[in-house]
CSV table of C-alpha atoms in Angstrom, one decimal:
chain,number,residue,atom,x,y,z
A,1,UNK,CA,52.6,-167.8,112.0
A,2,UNK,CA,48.8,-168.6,112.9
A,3,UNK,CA,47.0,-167.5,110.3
A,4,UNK,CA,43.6,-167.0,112.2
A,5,UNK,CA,44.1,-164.4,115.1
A,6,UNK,CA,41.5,-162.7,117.1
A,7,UNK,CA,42.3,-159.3,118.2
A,8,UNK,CA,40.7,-158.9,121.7
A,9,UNK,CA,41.5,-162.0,124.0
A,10,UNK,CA,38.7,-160.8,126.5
A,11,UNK,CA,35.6,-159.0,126.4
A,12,UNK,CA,32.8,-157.9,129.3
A,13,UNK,CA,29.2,-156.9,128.4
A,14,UNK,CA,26.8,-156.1,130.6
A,15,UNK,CA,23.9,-158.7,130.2
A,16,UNK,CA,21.0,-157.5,127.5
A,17,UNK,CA,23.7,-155.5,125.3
A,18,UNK,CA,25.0,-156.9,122.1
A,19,UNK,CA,28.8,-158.6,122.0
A,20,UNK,CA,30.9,-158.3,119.2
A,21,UNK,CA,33.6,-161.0,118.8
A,22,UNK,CA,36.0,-160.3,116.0
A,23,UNK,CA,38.8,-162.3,113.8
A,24,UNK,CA,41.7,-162.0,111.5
A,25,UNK,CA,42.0,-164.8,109.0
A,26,UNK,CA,45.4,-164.1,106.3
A,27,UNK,CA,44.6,-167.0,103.7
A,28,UNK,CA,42.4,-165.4,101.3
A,29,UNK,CA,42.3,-168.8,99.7
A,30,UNK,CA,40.0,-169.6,102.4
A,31,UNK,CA,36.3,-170.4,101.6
A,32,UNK,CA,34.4,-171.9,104.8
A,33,UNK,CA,34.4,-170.4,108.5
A,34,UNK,CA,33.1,-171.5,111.4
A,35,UNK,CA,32.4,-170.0,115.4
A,36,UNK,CA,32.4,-172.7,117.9
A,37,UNK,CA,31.6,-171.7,121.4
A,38,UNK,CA,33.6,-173.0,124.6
A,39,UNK,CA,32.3,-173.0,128.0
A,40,UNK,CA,34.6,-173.9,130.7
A,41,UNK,CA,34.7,-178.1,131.0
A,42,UNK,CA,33.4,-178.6,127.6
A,43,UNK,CA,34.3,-179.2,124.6
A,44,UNK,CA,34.0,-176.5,121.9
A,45,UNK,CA,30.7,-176.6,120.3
A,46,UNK,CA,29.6,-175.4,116.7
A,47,UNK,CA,27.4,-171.8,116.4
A,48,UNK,CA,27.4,-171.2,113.2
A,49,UNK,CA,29.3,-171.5,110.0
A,50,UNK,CA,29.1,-169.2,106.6
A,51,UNK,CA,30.6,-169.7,103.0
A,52,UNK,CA,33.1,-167.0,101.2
A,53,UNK,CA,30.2,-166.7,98.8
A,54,UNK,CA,28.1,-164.9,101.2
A,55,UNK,CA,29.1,-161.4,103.7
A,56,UNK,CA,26.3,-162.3,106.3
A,57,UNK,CA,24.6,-165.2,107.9
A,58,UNK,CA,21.8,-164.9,110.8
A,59,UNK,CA,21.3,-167.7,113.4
A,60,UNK,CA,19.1,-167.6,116.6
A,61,UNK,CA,20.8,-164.6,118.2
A,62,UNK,CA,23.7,-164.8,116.7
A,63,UNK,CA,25.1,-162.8,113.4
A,64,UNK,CA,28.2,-163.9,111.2
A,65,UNK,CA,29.7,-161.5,109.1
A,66,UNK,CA,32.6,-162.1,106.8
A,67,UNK,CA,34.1,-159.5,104.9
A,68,UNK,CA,36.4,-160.8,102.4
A,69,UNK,CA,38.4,-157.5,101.2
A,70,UNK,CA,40.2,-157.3,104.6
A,71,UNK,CA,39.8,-160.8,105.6
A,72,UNK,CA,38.0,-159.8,108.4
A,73,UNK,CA,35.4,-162.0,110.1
A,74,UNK,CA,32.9,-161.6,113.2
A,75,UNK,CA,30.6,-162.8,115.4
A,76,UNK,CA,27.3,-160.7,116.9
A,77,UNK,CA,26.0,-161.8,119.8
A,78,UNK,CA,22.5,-160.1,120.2
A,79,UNK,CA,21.3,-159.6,123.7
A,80,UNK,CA,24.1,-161.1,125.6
A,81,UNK,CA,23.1,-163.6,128.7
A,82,UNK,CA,25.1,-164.9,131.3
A,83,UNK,CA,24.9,-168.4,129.4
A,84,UNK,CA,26.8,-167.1,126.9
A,85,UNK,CA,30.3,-166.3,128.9
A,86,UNK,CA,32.4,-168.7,127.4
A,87,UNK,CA,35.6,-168.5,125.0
A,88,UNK,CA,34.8,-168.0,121.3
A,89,UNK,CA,36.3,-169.6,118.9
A,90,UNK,CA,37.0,-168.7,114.6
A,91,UNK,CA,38.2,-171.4,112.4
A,92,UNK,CA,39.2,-171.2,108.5
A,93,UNK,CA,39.2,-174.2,106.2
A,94,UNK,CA,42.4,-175.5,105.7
A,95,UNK,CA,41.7,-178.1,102.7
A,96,UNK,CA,45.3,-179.5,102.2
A,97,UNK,CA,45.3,-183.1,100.7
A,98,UNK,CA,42.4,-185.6,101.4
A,99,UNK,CA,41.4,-184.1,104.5
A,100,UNK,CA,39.2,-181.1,105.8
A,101,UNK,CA,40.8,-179.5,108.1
A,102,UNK,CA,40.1,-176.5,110.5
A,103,UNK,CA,43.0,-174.2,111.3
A,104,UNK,CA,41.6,-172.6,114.9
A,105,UNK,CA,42.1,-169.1,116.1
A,106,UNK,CA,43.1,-168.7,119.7
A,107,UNK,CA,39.9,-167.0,121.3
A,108,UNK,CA,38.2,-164.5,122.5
A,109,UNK,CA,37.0,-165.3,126.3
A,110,UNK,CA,33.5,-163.6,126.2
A,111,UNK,CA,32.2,-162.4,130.3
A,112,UNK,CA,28.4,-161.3,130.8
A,113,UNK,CA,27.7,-159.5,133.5
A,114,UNK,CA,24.2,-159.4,135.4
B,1,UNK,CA,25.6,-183.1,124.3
B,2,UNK,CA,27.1,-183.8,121.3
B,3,UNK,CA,26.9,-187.3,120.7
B,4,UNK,CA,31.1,-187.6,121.3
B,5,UNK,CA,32.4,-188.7,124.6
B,6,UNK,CA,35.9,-189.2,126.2
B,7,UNK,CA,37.1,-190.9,128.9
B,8,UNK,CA,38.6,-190.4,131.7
B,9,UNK,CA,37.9,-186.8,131.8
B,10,UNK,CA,40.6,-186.2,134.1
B,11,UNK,CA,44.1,-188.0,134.4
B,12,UNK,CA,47.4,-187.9,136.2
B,13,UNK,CA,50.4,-189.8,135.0
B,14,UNK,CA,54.0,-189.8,135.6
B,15,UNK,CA,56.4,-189.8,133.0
B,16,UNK,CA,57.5,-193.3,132.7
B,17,UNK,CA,53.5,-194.3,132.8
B,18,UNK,CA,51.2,-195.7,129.9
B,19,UNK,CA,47.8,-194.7,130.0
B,20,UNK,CA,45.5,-194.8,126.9
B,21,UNK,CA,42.5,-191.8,126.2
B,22,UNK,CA,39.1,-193.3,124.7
B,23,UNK,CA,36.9,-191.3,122.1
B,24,UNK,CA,33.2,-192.8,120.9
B,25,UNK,CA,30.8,-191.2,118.9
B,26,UNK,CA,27.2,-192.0,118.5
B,27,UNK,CA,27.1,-189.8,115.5
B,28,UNK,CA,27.1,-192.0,112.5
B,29,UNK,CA,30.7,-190.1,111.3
B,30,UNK,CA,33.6,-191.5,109.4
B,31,UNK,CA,36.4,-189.2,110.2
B,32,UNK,CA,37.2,-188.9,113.6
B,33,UNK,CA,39.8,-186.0,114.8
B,34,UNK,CA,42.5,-185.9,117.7
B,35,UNK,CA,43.1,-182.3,119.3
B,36,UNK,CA,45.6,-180.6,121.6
B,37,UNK,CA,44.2,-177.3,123.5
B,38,UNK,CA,47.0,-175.9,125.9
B,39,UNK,CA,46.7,-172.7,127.5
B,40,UNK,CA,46.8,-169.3,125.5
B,41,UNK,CA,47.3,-171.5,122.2
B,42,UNK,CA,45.2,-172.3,119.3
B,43,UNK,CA,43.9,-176.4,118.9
B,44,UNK,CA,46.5,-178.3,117.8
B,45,UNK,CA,45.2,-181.0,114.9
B,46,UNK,CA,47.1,-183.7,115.9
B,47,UNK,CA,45.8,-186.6,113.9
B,48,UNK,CA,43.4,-187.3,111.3
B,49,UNK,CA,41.4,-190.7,110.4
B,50,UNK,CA,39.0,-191.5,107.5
B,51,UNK,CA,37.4,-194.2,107.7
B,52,UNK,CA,39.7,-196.0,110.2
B,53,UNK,CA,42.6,-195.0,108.4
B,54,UNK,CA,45.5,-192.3,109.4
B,55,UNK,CA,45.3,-189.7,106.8
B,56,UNK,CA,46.8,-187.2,108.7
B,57,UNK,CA,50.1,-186.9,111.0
B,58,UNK,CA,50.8,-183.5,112.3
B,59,UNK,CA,54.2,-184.2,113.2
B,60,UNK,CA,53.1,-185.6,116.6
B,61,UNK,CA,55.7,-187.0,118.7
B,62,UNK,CA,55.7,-191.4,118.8
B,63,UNK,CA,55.1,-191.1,122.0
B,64,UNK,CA,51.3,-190.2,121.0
B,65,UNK,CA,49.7,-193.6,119.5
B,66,UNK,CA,46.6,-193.2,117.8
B,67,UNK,CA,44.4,-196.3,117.1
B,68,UNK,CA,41.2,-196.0,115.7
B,69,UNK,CA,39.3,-199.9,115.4
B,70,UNK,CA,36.2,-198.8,113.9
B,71,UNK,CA,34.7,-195.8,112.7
B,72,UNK,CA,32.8,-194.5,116.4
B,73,UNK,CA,36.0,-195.2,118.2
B,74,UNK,CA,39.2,-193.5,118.3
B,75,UNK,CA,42.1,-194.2,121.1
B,76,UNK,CA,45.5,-192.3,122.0
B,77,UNK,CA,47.8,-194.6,123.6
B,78,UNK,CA,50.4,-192.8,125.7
B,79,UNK,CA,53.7,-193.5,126.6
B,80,UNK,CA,56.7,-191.9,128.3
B,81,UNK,CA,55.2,-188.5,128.2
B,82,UNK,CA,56.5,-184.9,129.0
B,83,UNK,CA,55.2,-182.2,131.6
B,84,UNK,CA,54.5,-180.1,128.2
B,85,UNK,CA,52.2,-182.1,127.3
B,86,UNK,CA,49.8,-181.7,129.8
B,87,UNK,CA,47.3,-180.3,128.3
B,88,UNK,CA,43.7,-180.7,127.1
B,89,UNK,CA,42.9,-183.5,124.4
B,90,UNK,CA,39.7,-183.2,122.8
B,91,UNK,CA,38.5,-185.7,120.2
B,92,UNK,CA,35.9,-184.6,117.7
B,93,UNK,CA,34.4,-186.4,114.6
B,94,UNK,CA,32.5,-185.5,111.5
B,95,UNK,CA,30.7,-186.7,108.2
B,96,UNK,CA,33.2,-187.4,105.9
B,97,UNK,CA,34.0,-184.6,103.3
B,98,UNK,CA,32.7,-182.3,105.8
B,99,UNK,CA,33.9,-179.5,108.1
B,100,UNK,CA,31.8,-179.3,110.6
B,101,UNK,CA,33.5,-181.0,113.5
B,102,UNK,CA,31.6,-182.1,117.0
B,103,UNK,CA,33.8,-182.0,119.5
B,104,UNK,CA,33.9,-184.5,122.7
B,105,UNK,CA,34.6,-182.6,126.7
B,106,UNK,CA,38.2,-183.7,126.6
B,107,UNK,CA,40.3,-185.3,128.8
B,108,UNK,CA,42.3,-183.0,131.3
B,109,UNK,CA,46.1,-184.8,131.3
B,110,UNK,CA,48.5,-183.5,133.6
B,111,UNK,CA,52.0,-185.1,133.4
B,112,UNK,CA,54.2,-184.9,136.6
């Protein structure tokens, strides 16, 4: 099975309230997660990353937290636009061999509404 | 943008076609990634190259070719393709020992 899982495949805000995207990773072995954002027609594109050594990194407007004792990980979203419907994305490291490698979740498809 | 793009963006093919998907990047990277995003599923990693060589095969059918020339370009040949794998192929690259992947629009491939 996947080991990165989200567990709401949609979400609707209303515009100016805080979203609150959320994932399941199962490899506890993991040490690197990233959020990558996906408007429709693009490609995904990176938001922000965070390291198992910390529990919290900021970015503009956006919040990682990663909490390690039930593998949970999450993405804040403060004061939700329309710009940012799109699908979210988590990733976990997936360091087998030579190669980094990402092992994606399926996504959470995010809807702002004015 | 993010420095990768793909061409077409958009292509039809029949099943006894062969059509080729291009990937450059203007990034300065040395591993360059191969992606397949269907519906309601996770990215697939299809293939991995390093430095222009394969380092990774994720037990992708032969009738996906990869060829990568040099280090900003990155083909997938196809050949004899299925109507399940129409799909969305996204090619992404990234410094090397890295995991922070940039990721090109994709090409839209519908098999018929």
């Amino acid at each position: 099975g996947e080991s990165v899982g989200l567990h709401l495949p949609t979400l609707s805000v209303q515009e100016g309230d805080n979203s609150i995207i959320n994932c399941a990773y199962s490899n506890s072995a993991s040490d690197y997660f990233i959020w990558y954002k996906q408007e429709s027609g693009k490609g995904p594109q990176f938001i922000i990353d965070i390291r198992s050594n910390m529990d919290k990194r900021q970015g503009q407007r956006v919040t990682v937290l990663l909490n390690k004792t039930v593998k949970h990980l999450s993405l804040q979203i403060a004061a939700t636009q329309p710009g940012d419907s799109a699908v979210y994305f988590c990733a976990e490291n997936n360091s087998g061999g030579s190669n980094y490698k990402l092992t994606f979740g399926k996504g959470t498809l995010l809807t702002v509404n004015p | 943008e993010t420095g990768v793009t793909q061409t077409p963006r958009h292509l039809v093919m029949g099943m006894t076609n062969k059509k080729s998907l291009k990937c450059e990047q203007h990034l300065g990277h040395n591993a360059m990634y191969w992606y397949k995003q269907s519906a309601k599923k996770p990215l697939e990693l299809m293939f991995v190259y390093n430095f222009k060589e394969q380092t990774e095969n994720n037990s992708v059918p032969s009738r996906f070719s990869p060829e990568c020339p040099n280090s900003s370009h990155l083909f997938l040949h196809l050949h004899t393709l299925q109507p399940e794998d129409s799909a969305l192929y996204l090619c992404a690259s990234s410094p090397l020992d890295t995991y922070e992947q940039y990721f090109g629009p994709g090409t839209r491939l519908t098999v018929t």
